[in-house]
Every structure is written in C-alpha cells, then in structure tokens.
C-alpha cells in the first residue's frame, strides 16, 4: 500500500487551475522530495492531503485512507509541518508539544525529549510568540514527531532555518525514515532534496513534469553536456546551423560566446558546424550538466524545448 | 474525545490571556452592584418587600444589555482568528475534525462566559441574602442557569459567524450588525412590518399574535419569556392564547438560537477551502 496516492487530482480556484491532473505515488518507507518553484502547486497538493482544501476532481489517498472522507484517521497517523502556519503566541513550546500529545490518541511522548530532539530545549518554557521563524519551524516539526507517525508531511521544512538547522532537519528526516516512517516533503531548493531523498517528483505550474529517483534523474542528465564556445564573430545563421546538429537541445548567444546544450557525443559535430558557418573557434570548454540544470530545465518555463 | 481537548485548550487560553478574570470582575461588579443597589435603595418601589423575584426581573432587564455584547465579543474570533493567523493549520494537522474544532470552541467559549456569570450572580445572591427581605435561592439558581443559556445563544451566533467567515473583520461586522439589529432596531422593525401589512397605517388595539411572536423571536425575547416561565409572576403572564406566546415557548426560541447559528456556521466551515 502506497503512503500517498494521488489519482488525477485537479484543483481550480475560480479561473485559476492550481493543479492539473496530478498523479503521484509515494511508496511506504521512502523519503520523497516534492520539488518545484514557488507557486507551482506544492502547498495546494499538501493541503489536499490534509483536507485543508478539496480537490475539484480526482482522488487522494493517504495511508490507505481517503483524504477527504477519512480525514481524522489520516491525521491520527500523520505528522504535519504545514506551510504558512502560526504558533499559539501565549503557549510555551512545551505546551505546544503537550497539546499535540493530548490530541493524538495513544501518544505518550515526553515533551522535553521532543524539544531536545528538535534543538530547542532551552526555549521550552518560553512563550512561542517570541520565537524566531526558525525556532517556530523546529517546534512544529517537534509536534509533527509526536506519536511516531507512519507518515511525515513537511511543507518547506527548511524555511527560516540556517544551514546548520537545515542539516539537523535532514538528520531527523533520515532518522524517521530509518524508524520506518515515510517522509514526504516539499522544497523549492534542489540541494535539500538531493541530499536526503530516495525519490523526487518535480511539479511545474500545477503539473508533475518528472518523477524519478535521484539516480534516475542523474542518469537522465548524465549524457548531457554544456559546451561553451568563443568565436571571433557570430555568423547570422549560427544558431540555426548549430540547432540543426543531431543531439543539440539548446543554443544561446551572448556577445561572441555560444552556449550549447547537447549530448556528450555531439560536441565534435557542434564545433565543426560552427566552423563550417564561417566562424573561427578561439576557445571552447565543456561541462557535464548538473542536476541543477535539469531542475532549471524542468521548472523554468522560459526554456524552449528542442 | 477530541472536542474536549479543543475546549480545554480554548478555556485555558482565556485563563492565560486573563480575559476570564476580567470578565469575572465585570460580572461581579455588574450583578453584585445591582444587587446592592436593589437591596440598599428603594428600587422595588414604595413599601413593597424587597425580594429575589423582583430583583430577578431587574437583573434580567440589565443582563439583556450586557450578556449579548460579552457573548459576541468572546465568540467572534474563535475560529476565524485561528484561520487568519494560520494556527488553525496546527490544530487541523492534529486528529481533530472540523466539527470537533467548532464544537470544542463553542464549549470552551461558553465556559469562558459561564464561569463569570456564575461567580457574578453568586456574589449578587450573597449580597441579596444579606440585604433583601426574602431571597428565593432556587429561583435565582434557575435564573442564573437560564442566563448562561442566554449567553450560549449569543456565543453560538458569534462562533457560527466565526466559522462561516474567512476574515475576522467580516465576522466582527456581522456580530456588530446583529447586535444593533436585535438590541436597538428590532422593535422599530416589527412596527414597520405591522405598518406595512396593515396597509401603511398603524392599527389600534391589541397586536396580532404573530407580530408579538416576531417581537419575541430574538434571543432577548426568548430569554425574557423563559425567565417568566421559570419565575412565574402574575404580572408577566401572557395575554394571548397562542401556544407560541406562552412563556415556555421562550425556551424553544432560546434553543433555536443555541442550535441553529452554530450548525449553519459549521456547515459552511466544513465545505470551505482553508
């Protein structure tokens, strides 16, 4: 049974389509990174899983429960770090965690142990209204850990955390996975996802545009190279000529420099084509494409696909 | 029981915010002060005995002014305040259904008003026992409970608005609008209706029974009628035969205002995208 299963989920707010026919499966026990630029629909997806909003069409299942019809069952087994939350200003950190313990049937955690784990034991008896954004983030992560949930849903968990805090967050995510929990978290920053995820899904403008393991994505970009060529002058038809070379996906010109995204094996042909067009190649360099390029490629709508 | 967790937290929040103490002070000053004034001066009029029954009538008409405002103020932020700030996402991220959130809030806020009423009216009773010629304790207890029910009706209205609306300012505007309508404009409204259905002139003689019902159908009217039901006094007995103008019907009216607003508010909240 998958931990999360979305089938054909569409969500419209008036005329705006926030999610379009999203299919997404998160397997039991994996860390799943949900990537996409801000506004791609990540929070909308998570809000549907938690029944904060209702899909216009499609179905959402969480741990085998229908997210809309069996909401309380879902919430009993899930730990949540939502997006755009606010803490209770007058409650201390300890009281927040205690409230989560009181709310979750069967939870018997020690609030202090939780607060130590998320790194804010010193703030336990201070009112959360005075917490920094990062501390509030840690506190709510702590509340999410209460009751050893089967699934953690974390919306942009690193928000407000310094690099050290982000690293501690990743450690907790790994610990939870090793305990047997499934972790589903969203981010608009690739590094965070790359470092910890078993699998990622990339969302762009409300659509899932890629879903693979990190390895798989690496392989997909593995044969790709970025070739930078400096010439004496750029002939008028240079771009068209280079685009005509088999294996080239993208060409851009800046001054006398051409940047060509192409398959590794096409580099020689590209250089030949440039010279045939009448330009003198002065220098050239190649770089292997990174996952970052791929992410940019998937999420940047300006890029024209070849 | 998930709603008890919500209600308990809500009540504790009022304790932490000191609003429970402020409200208790208000009700002690209000009811205790009126009790003292009623016992120490000659408000009962002439040589008649100073009794708890007379005082109940006095306290009732004063409470109609105070309790609704308190109820609306205590209730209007209950749900929408958390919705606007975002703490509702923490609450609903835990195993609470939306129904339990609304119901728990209703119970929590009712306690926030019930405790001050109990303490304040107890203070009034103590002063009354000391100063009045007689004091009907049981009648006064019943009246106190009825007043809590009256407060509950306004909290139901306020929490209903709070659940139905997406912004705090809208919930506040509706609460204020309703207060103005029920408190200041209702009689004028009923007279206007009477004037219209009577062919744009005011009839002489007794009001039609259904118009009297219309006059009494607010929580305030229901509270007044049921006060007379519990504390029978010849002076207040209905002059109409219609069943809906007997004093017991005041309880039906109050029950309506306790059940319906919160239910409608919940139904809207249940369907909302948060």
PDB file of C-alpha atoms in Angstrom, chain A residues 11 13 47 51-54 72 75-76 80 82-88 90-91 95-96 99-100 102-105 140 143, chain B residues 2 5-6 8-9 13 16-17 82 85-98 105 269-274:
ATOM      1  CA  UNK A  11      -7.803  21.857  -8.233  1.00  0.00           C
ATOM      2  CA  UNK A  13      -9.617  28.302  -7.626  1.00  0.00           C
ATOM      3  CA  UNK A  47      -3.347  20.948   1.650  1.00  0.00           C
ATOM      4  CA  UNK A  51      -8.087  18.069   3.746  1.00  0.00           C
ATOM      5  CA  UNK A  52      -7.490  21.780   4.276  1.00  0.00           C
ATOM      6  CA  UNK A  53      -8.786  22.169   0.732  1.00  0.00           C
ATOM      7  CA  UNK A  54     -10.840  19.858  -1.504  1.00  0.00           C
ATOM      8  CA  UNK A  72      -9.333  12.205  11.186  1.00  0.00           C
ATOM      9  CA  UNK A  75      -4.418  12.931  10.870  1.00  0.00           C
ATOM     10  CA  UNK A  76      -4.042  10.254  13.542  1.00  0.00           C
ATOM     11  CA  UNK A  80       2.358  17.603   9.807  1.00  0.00           C
ATOM     12  CA  UNK A  82       2.311  22.864   7.318  1.00  0.00           C
ATOM     13  CA  UNK A  83       3.140  25.913   5.264  1.00  0.00           C
ATOM     14  CA  UNK A  84       2.050  29.366   6.416  1.00  0.00           C
ATOM     15  CA  UNK A  85       1.217  28.307   9.962  1.00  0.00           C
ATOM     16  CA  UNK A  86       1.349  30.410  13.065  1.00  0.00           C
ATOM     17  CA  UNK A  87       2.119  29.176  16.563  1.00  0.00           C
ATOM     18  CA  UNK A  88      -0.049  29.992  19.577  1.00  0.00           C
ATOM     19  CA  UNK A  90       0.628  32.600  24.520  1.00  0.00           C
ATOM     20  CA  UNK A  91       1.567  28.926  24.717  1.00  0.00           C
ATOM     21  CA  UNK A  95       2.592  23.426  25.989  1.00  0.00           C
ATOM     22  CA  UNK A  96       2.510  23.177  22.200  1.00  0.00           C
ATOM     23  CA  UNK A  99      -1.222  19.830  23.151  1.00  0.00           C
ATOM     24  CA  UNK A 100      -0.113  17.604  20.264  1.00  0.00           C
ATOM     25  CA  UNK A 102      -3.140  15.306  24.199  1.00  0.00           C
ATOM     26  CA  UNK A 103      -4.630  15.479  20.716  1.00  0.00           C
ATOM     27  CA  UNK A 104      -3.098  12.265  19.370  1.00  0.00           C
ATOM     28  CA  UNK A 105      -4.715   9.114  20.708  1.00  0.00           C
ATOM     29  CA  UNK A 140       6.141  22.469  14.792  1.00  0.00           C
ATOM     30  CA  UNK A 143       4.749  18.500  17.211  1.00  0.00           C
TER      31      UNK A 143
ATOM     32  CA  UNK B   2     -11.142  15.237  20.534  1.00  0.00           C
ATOM     33  CA  UNK B   5      -9.095  18.649  24.075  1.00  0.00           C
ATOM     34  CA  UNK B   6     -10.041  21.638  21.907  1.00  0.00           C
ATOM     35  CA  UNK B   8      -9.970  22.606  27.326  1.00  0.00           C
ATOM     36  CA  UNK B   9      -7.250  24.411  25.413  1.00  0.00           C
ATOM     37  CA  UNK B  13      -6.238  30.231  26.614  1.00  0.00           C
ATOM     38  CA  UNK B  16      -3.768  32.653  30.221  1.00  0.00           C
ATOM     39  CA  UNK B  17      -4.954  35.791  28.479  1.00  0.00           C
ATOM     40  CA  UNK B  82      -7.023  30.981  14.037  1.00  0.00           C
ATOM     41  CA  UNK B  85      -3.288  33.715  11.714  1.00  0.00           C
ATOM     42  CA  UNK B  86      -2.582  30.185  10.477  1.00  0.00           C
ATOM     43  CA  UNK B  87      -2.660  28.386  13.818  1.00  0.00           C
ATOM     44  CA  UNK B  88      -5.752  26.574  12.527  1.00  0.00           C
ATOM     45  CA  UNK B  89      -3.339  24.566  10.386  1.00  0.00           C
ATOM     46  CA  UNK B  90      -1.640  23.281  13.516  1.00  0.00           C
ATOM     47  CA  UNK B  91      -4.981  22.463  15.059  1.00  0.00           C
ATOM     48  CA  UNK B  92      -6.306  20.650  11.991  1.00  0.00           C
ATOM     49  CA  UNK B  93      -2.959  18.962  11.406  1.00  0.00           C
ATOM     50  CA  UNK B  94      -3.732  17.072  14.618  1.00  0.00           C
ATOM     51  CA  UNK B  95      -6.513  14.480  14.710  1.00  0.00           C
ATOM     52  CA  UNK B  96      -9.372  16.962  15.141  1.00  0.00           C
ATOM     53  CA  UNK B  97     -12.253  17.069  12.700  1.00  0.00           C
ATOM     54  CA  UNK B  98     -13.632  20.436  11.705  1.00  0.00           C
ATOM     55  CA  UNK B 105     -14.620  26.137  20.572  1.00  0.00           C
ATOM     56  CA  UNK B 269     -16.854  25.824   7.566  1.00  0.00           C
ATOM     57  CA  UNK B 270     -16.978  22.134   6.689  1.00  0.00           C
ATOM     58  CA  UNK B 271     -17.177  22.946   2.979  1.00  0.00           C
ATOM     59  CA  UNK B 272     -14.620  25.752   2.984  1.00  0.00           C
ATOM     60  CA  UNK B 273     -11.142  25.708   1.472  1.00  0.00           C
ATOM     61  CA  UNK B 274      -8.938  26.938   4.280  1.00  0.00           C
TER      62      UNK B 274
END
